[in-house]
PDB file of C-alpha atoms in Angstrom:
ATOM      1  CA  MET A 568     100.829 102.424  59.849  1.00  0.00           C
ATOM      2  CA  ALA A 569      99.215 101.353  56.664  1.00  0.00           C
ATOM      3  CA  VAL A 570      96.710 103.697  55.063  1.00  0.00           C
ATOM      4  CA  ASP A 571      94.512 102.195  52.526  1.00  0.00           C
ATOM      5  CA  GLU A 572      92.424 103.395  49.711  1.00  0.00           C
ATOM      6  CA  LEU A 573      89.203 103.984  51.974  1.00  0.00           C
ATOM      7  CA  ASP A 574      91.336 105.782  54.570  1.00  0.00           C
ATOM      8  CA  THR A 575      92.696 108.166  52.006  1.00  0.00           C
ATOM      9  CA  ARG A 576      89.188 108.881  50.725  1.00  0.00           C
ATOM     10  CA  ILE A 577      88.197 109.657  54.161  1.00  0.00           C
ATOM     11  CA  LEU A 578      91.200 111.933  54.499  1.00  0.00           C
ATOM     12  CA  ARG A 579      90.430 113.645  51.364  1.00  0.00           C
ATOM     13  CA  LEU A 580      86.782 114.353  52.567  1.00  0.00           C
ATOM     14  CA  LEU A 581      88.176 115.811  55.956  1.00  0.00           C
ATOM     15  CA  LEU A 582      90.492 118.050  53.978  1.00  0.00           C
ATOM     16  CA  GLU A 583      87.959 119.236  51.380  1.00  0.00           C
ATOM     17  CA  GLN A 584      84.777 119.502  53.834  1.00  0.00           C
ATOM     18  CA  PRO A 585      86.297 119.623  57.401  1.00  0.00           C
ATOM     19  CA  ARG A 586      82.977 120.968  58.969  1.00  0.00           C
ATOM     20  CA  THR A 587      80.884 118.004  57.562  1.00  0.00           C
ATOM     21  CA  SER A 588      79.482 115.280  59.904  1.00  0.00           C
ATOM     22  CA  VAL A 589      80.529 111.719  60.030  1.00  0.00           C
ATOM     23  CA  ARG A 590      77.072 110.681  59.065  1.00  0.00           C
ATOM     24  CA  GLU A 591      77.284 112.949  55.884  1.00  0.00           C
ATOM     25  CA  TYR A 592      80.950 111.529  54.938  1.00  0.00           C
ATOM     26  CA  ALA A 593      79.363 107.969  55.295  1.00  0.00           C
ATOM     27  CA  ARG A 594      76.533 108.947  52.928  1.00  0.00           C
ATOM     28  CA  LEU A 595      79.203 110.456  50.384  1.00  0.00           C
ATOM     29  CA  LEU A 596      81.465 107.369  50.723  1.00  0.00           C
ATOM     30  CA  GLY A 597      78.334 104.944  50.525  1.00  0.00           C
ATOM     31  CA  ILE A 598      79.573 103.067  53.726  1.00  0.00           C
ATOM     32  CA  ALA A 599      78.202 102.734  57.128  1.00  0.00           C
ATOM     33  CA  ARG A 600      78.648 105.681  59.650  1.00  0.00           C
ATOM     34  CA  GLY A 601      80.288 103.128  62.096  1.00  0.00           C
ATOM     35  CA  THR A 602      82.907 102.163  59.625  1.00  0.00           C
ATOM     36  CA  VAL A 603      83.749 105.853  58.961  1.00  0.00           C
ATOM     37  CA  GLN A 604      83.960 106.583  62.809  1.00  0.00           C
ATOM     38  CA  ALA A 605      86.136 103.562  63.463  1.00  0.00           C
ATOM     39  CA  ARG A 606      88.351 104.681  60.751  1.00  0.00           C
ATOM     40  CA  LEU A 607      88.585 108.090  61.893  1.00  0.00           C
ATOM     41  CA  ASP A 608      89.355 106.921  65.513  1.00  0.00           C
ATOM     42  CA  ARG A 609      92.106 104.518  64.290  1.00  0.00           C
ATOM     43  CA  LEU A 610      93.710 107.267  62.126  1.00  0.00           C
ATOM     44  CA  GLU A 611      93.918 109.540  65.214  1.00  0.00           C
ATOM     45  CA  ARG A 612      95.070 106.849  67.481  1.00  0.00           C
ATOM     46  CA  ASP A 613      97.820 106.119  64.978  1.00  0.00           C
ATOM     47  CA  GLY A 614      98.764 109.783  64.638  1.00  0.00           C
ATOM     48  CA  VAL A 615      97.667 110.433  61.046  1.00  0.00           C
ATOM     49  CA  ILE A 616      95.193 112.842  62.023  1.00  0.00           C
ATOM     50  CA  THR A 617      96.606 115.162  64.427  1.00  0.00           C
ATOM     51  CA  GLY A 618      94.262 117.896  65.058  1.00  0.00           C
ATOM     52  CA  THR A 619      90.781 119.356  64.251  1.00  0.00           C
ATOM     53  CA  GLY A 620      91.022 122.924  64.857  1.00  0.00           C
ATOM     54  CA  PRO A 621      90.687 125.684  62.481  1.00  0.00           C
ATOM     55  CA  SER A 622      93.609 127.025  60.370  1.00  0.00           C
ATOM     56  CA  LEU A 623      94.262 130.595  61.501  1.00  0.00           C
ATOM     57  CA  SER A 624      95.954 133.254  59.316  1.00  0.00           C
ATOM     58  CA  PRO A 625      98.862 135.156  61.173  1.00  0.00           C
ATOM     59  CA  ALA A 626      98.389 138.087  58.630  1.00  0.00           C
ATOM     60  CA  ALA A 627      94.575 138.322  59.398  1.00  0.00           C
ATOM     61  CA  LEU A 628      95.581 138.506  63.153  1.00  0.00           C
ATOM     62  CA  GLY A 629      97.791 141.540  62.545  1.00  0.00           C
ATOM     63  CA  HIS A 630     101.076 139.674  61.791  1.00  0.00           C
ATOM     64  CA  PRO A 631     101.628 139.832  58.069  1.00  0.00           C
ATOM     65  CA  VAL A 632     105.529 139.443  58.130  1.00  0.00           C
ATOM     66  CA  LEU A 633     106.857 135.915  57.881  1.00  0.00           C
ATOM     67  CA  ALA A 634     110.457 135.008  58.295  1.00  0.00           C
ATOM     68  CA  PHE A 635     112.513 131.839  58.794  1.00  0.00           C
ATOM     69  CA  VAL A 636     115.015 132.454  61.337  1.00  0.00           C
ATOM     70  CA  HIS A 637     118.025 129.998  61.501  1.00  0.00           C
ATOM     71  CA  VAL A 638     119.540 129.723  65.035  1.00  0.00           C
ATOM     72  CA  GLU A 639     123.028 128.320  65.645  1.00  0.00           C
ATOM     73  CA  VAL A 640     123.321 126.945  69.198  1.00  0.00           C
ATOM     74  CA  THR A 641     126.081 126.240  71.537  1.00  0.00           C
ATOM     75  CA  GLN A 642     126.851 122.465  71.718  1.00  0.00           C
ATOM     76  CA  GLY A 643     124.772 120.911  74.414  1.00  0.00           C
ATOM     77  CA  HIS A 644     122.279 123.564  74.685  1.00  0.00           C
ATOM     78  CA  LEU A 645     119.681 122.524  71.923  1.00  0.00           C
ATOM     79  CA  ASP A 646     117.009 121.553  74.436  1.00  0.00           C
ATOM     80  CA  ASP A 647     117.362 124.696  76.761  1.00  0.00           C
ATOM     81  CA  VAL A 648     117.126 126.939  73.591  1.00  0.00           C
ATOM     82  CA  GLY A 649     114.179 124.862  72.148  1.00  0.00           C
ATOM     83  CA  ASP A 650     112.436 125.354  75.595  1.00  0.00           C
ATOM     84  CA  ALA A 651     113.173 129.204  75.354  1.00  0.00           C
ATOM     85  CA  LEU A 652     111.819 129.505  71.778  1.00  0.00           C
ATOM     86  CA  ALA A 653     108.543 127.923  72.823  1.00  0.00           C
ATOM     87  CA  CYS A 654     108.014 131.058  75.182  1.00  0.00           C
ATOM     88  CA  VAL A 655     108.174 133.593  72.242  1.00  0.00           C
ATOM     89  CA  PRO A 656     104.638 133.848  70.882  1.00  0.00           C
ATOM     90  CA  GLU A 657     105.757 135.041  67.515  1.00  0.00           C
ATOM     91  CA  ILE A 658     107.461 131.918  66.944  1.00  0.00           C
ATOM     92  CA  VAL A 659     104.853 129.513  65.348  1.00  0.00           C
ATOM     93  CA  GLU A 660     107.155 126.696  64.580  1.00  0.00           C
ATOM     94  CA  ALA A 661     110.623 125.393  65.227  1.00  0.00           C
ATOM     95  CA  PHE A 662     112.662 122.524  63.880  1.00  0.00           C
ATOM     96  CA  SER A 663     115.866 120.949  64.766  1.00  0.00           C
ATOM     97  CA  VAL A 664     117.774 120.665  61.193  1.00  0.00           C
ATOM     98  CA  THR A 665     120.946 119.697  59.744  1.00  0.00           C
ATOM     99  CA  GLY A 666     123.073 122.120  57.540  1.00  0.00           C
ATOM    100  CA  GLY A 667     124.137 125.589  58.360  1.00  0.00           C
ATOM    101  CA  GLY A 668     122.234 125.934  61.749  1.00  0.00           C
ATOM    102  CA  ASP A 669     120.930 123.769  64.496  1.00  0.00           C
ATOM    103  CA  LEU A 670     117.309 125.158  64.251  1.00  0.00           C
ATOM    104  CA  VAL A 671     115.012 126.846  61.922  1.00  0.00           C
ATOM    105  CA  THR A 672     112.060 128.915  63.236  1.00  0.00           C
ATOM    106  CA  ARG A 673     109.026 130.172  61.487  1.00  0.00           C
ATOM    107  CA  VAL A 674     108.347 133.796  62.782  1.00  0.00           C
ATOM    108  CA  VAL A 675     105.600 136.084  62.428  1.00  0.00           C
ATOM    109  CA  ALA A 676     105.528 139.751  63.077  1.00  0.00           C
ATOM    110  CA  ARG A 677     103.432 142.813  62.894  1.00  0.00           C
ATOM    111  CA  ASP A 678     106.177 144.775  60.659  1.00  0.00           C
ATOM    112  CA  ASN A 679     109.793 144.641  60.140  1.00  0.00           C
ATOM    113  CA  GLU A 680     110.609 146.669  63.259  1.00  0.00           C
ATOM    114  CA  HIS A 681     108.760 143.891  65.408  1.00  0.00           C
ATOM    115  CA  LEU A 682     110.541 141.277  63.470  1.00  0.00           C
ATOM    116  CA  GLU A 683     113.908 142.925  64.572  1.00  0.00           C
ATOM    117  CA  ASP A 684     112.696 142.970  68.156  1.00  0.00           C
ATOM    118  CA  VAL A 685     111.950 139.315  68.007  1.00  0.00           C
ATOM    119  CA  ILE A 686     115.142 138.515  66.493  1.00  0.00           C
ATOM    120  CA  GLN A 687     117.033 140.547  69.171  1.00  0.00           C
ATOM    121  CA  LYS A 688     115.120 138.610  71.670  1.00  0.00           C
ATOM    122  CA  LEU A 689     116.389 135.313  70.143  1.00  0.00           C
ATOM    123  CA  ILE A 690     119.994 136.629  69.969  1.00  0.00           C
ATOM    124  CA  SER A 691     119.985 137.322  73.730  1.00  0.00           C
ATOM    125  CA  MET A 692     118.898 133.932  74.634  1.00  0.00           C
ATOM    126  CA  PRO A 693     121.560 131.856  76.471  1.00  0.00           C
ATOM    127  CA  GLY A 694     122.979 129.204  74.117  1.00  0.00           C
ATOM    128  CA  VAL A 695     122.276 131.013  71.136  1.00  0.00           C
ATOM    129  CA  VAL A 696     125.405 131.645  69.089  1.00  0.00           C
ATOM    130  CA  ARG A 697     124.018 133.505  65.909  1.00  0.00           C
ATOM    131  CA  THR A 698     120.968 133.908  63.764  1.00  0.00           C
ATOM    132  CA  ARG A 699     120.365 134.192  60.135  1.00  0.00           C
ATOM    133  CA  THR A 700     116.967 135.471  58.907  1.00  0.00           C
ATOM    134  CA  GLU A 701     115.239 135.052  55.636  1.00  0.00           C
ATOM    135  CA  VAL A 702     112.012 137.105  55.012  1.00  0.00           C
ATOM    136  CA  ALA A 703     109.438 135.412  52.959  1.00  0.00           C
ATOM    137  CA  LEU A 704     108.196 137.704  49.991  1.00  0.00           C
ATOM    138  CA  ARG A 705     105.205 135.723  48.772  1.00  0.00           C
ATOM    139  CA  GLU A 706     103.716 132.210  49.395  1.00  0.00           C
ATOM    140  CA  ARG A 707     104.063 130.147  46.347  1.00  0.00           C
ATOM    141  CA  VAL A 708     102.645 126.860  47.411  1.00  0.00           C
ATOM    142  CA  PRO A 709     100.419 127.022  50.588  1.00  0.00           C
ATOM    143  CA  HIS A 710     100.542 124.359  53.252  1.00  0.00           C
ATOM    144  CA  ARG A 711      98.636 121.461  51.809  1.00  0.00           C
ATOM    145  CA  LEU A 712      98.310 117.619  52.308  1.00  0.00           C
ATOM    146  CA  LEU A 713      95.553 116.890  49.712  1.00  0.00           C
ATOM    147  CA  PRO A 714      98.055 116.110  46.737  1.00  0.00           C
ATOM    148  CA  LEU A 715      99.971 113.763  49.209  1.00  0.00           C
ATOM    149  CA  VAL A 716      96.906 112.059  50.381  1.00  0.00           C
ATOM    150  CA  GLU A 717      95.696 111.557  46.765  1.00  0.00           C
ATOM    151  CA  SER A 718      99.109 110.099  45.673  1.00  0.00           C
ATOM    152  CA  ILE A 719      99.001 107.611  48.791  1.00  0.00           C
ATOM    153  CA  GLY A 720      95.349 106.597  47.829  1.00  0.00           C
ATOM    154  CA  ARG A 721      96.531 106.030  44.056  1.00  0.00           C
ATOM    155  CA  ALA A 722      99.235 103.841  45.285  1.00  0.00           C
ATOM    156  CA  ALA A 723      96.975 101.921  47.632  1.00  0.00           C
ATOM    157  CA  ALA A 724      94.594 101.368  44.721  1.00  0.00           C
ATOM    158  CA  LYS A 725      97.143  99.756  42.648  1.00  0.00           C
ATOM    159  CA  GLN A 726      98.011  97.345  45.483  1.00  0.00           C
ATOM    160  CA  ARG A 727      94.660  96.217  45.911  1.00  0.00           C
ATOM    161  CA  PRO A 728      94.123  92.542  45.308  1.00  0.00           C
ATOM    162  CA  PRO A 729      92.179  91.930  41.677  1.00  0.00           C
ATOM    163  CA  SER A 730      89.596  89.927  43.486  1.00  0.00           C
ATOM    164  CA  GLN A 731      88.429  93.123  45.538  1.00  0.00           C
ATOM    165  CA  ALA A 732      86.006  95.334  43.837  1.00  0.00           C
ATOM    166  CA  PRO A 733      87.008  98.988  43.505  1.00  0.00           C
ATOM    167  CA  LEU A 734      85.404 101.408  45.863  1.00  0.00           C
ATOM    168  CA  ARG A 735      82.786 103.851  44.537  1.00  0.00           C
ATOM    169  CA  PRO A 736      84.524 106.816  43.110  1.00  0.00           C
ATOM    170  CA  PRO A 737      84.889 109.993  45.398  1.00  0.00           C
ATOM    171  CA  PRO A 738      82.389 112.668  45.285  1.00  0.00           C
ATOM    172  CA  SER A 739      82.983 115.090  42.599  1.00  0.00           C
ATOM    173  CA  THR A 740      84.360 118.412  43.505  1.00  0.00           C
ATOM    174  CA  PRO A 741      83.873 121.590  41.222  1.00  0.00           C
ATOM    175  CA  PRO A 742      86.390 121.841  38.609  1.00  0.00           C
ATOM    176  CA  ARG A 743      89.065 124.514  39.246  1.00  0.00           C
ATOM    177  CA  PRO A 744      89.474 127.350  36.924  1.00  0.00           C
ATOM    178  CA  PRO A 745      92.389 126.977  34.527  1.00  0.00           C
ATOM    179  CA  PRO A 746      95.539 128.989  35.397  1.00  0.00           C
ATOM    180  CA  PRO A 747      95.722 132.417  33.972  1.00  0.00           C
ATOM    181  CA  SER A 748      97.489 132.573  30.520  1.00  0.00           C
ATOM    182  CA  ASP A 749     100.929 134.045  30.434  1.00  0.00           C
ATOM    183  CA  GLY A 750     100.518 135.169  26.828  1.00  0.00           C
ATOM    184  CA  GLY A 751     102.501 132.221  25.341  1.00  0.00           C
ATOM    185  CA  ARG A 752     105.903 133.270  27.325  1.00  0.00           C
TER     186      ARG A 752
END
């Protein structure tokens, strides 16, 4: 699926201003509302846009502990264990992986004791051989896609034939404050 410069500008607006109307996106981009809607429909149909719901904070929902639990599975039981993991509400993501385990899960918990209970539930699942847990201390880079979208947009702009006029620049966003000084260290 090819994403062009206009697509990336639309995606940028969706990420920066998710509650804005299609009409307002069109006004900001200087293009017809129907064009924006058609692009959004295609991006959804092609699987680029996968959801429109709100992002929720597990910590604000009373689950501030975040851990990554690696799960080693008995050969031939990966699907069964994956199905069982889907029944544990504290598992917010699970992926098949290469390396030291078969699955890696992202687990949230109320506290360390609750995390231990969740891990014990995983260990008792048929097909689970062992687990290895890493507790997250602090989020250093929050989940984000805007830098990737902007990078794809820059690459698409470079590939634009010289005969095409450049698109109107994206709407300006307020400048971000500079990072705090570390005292020259």
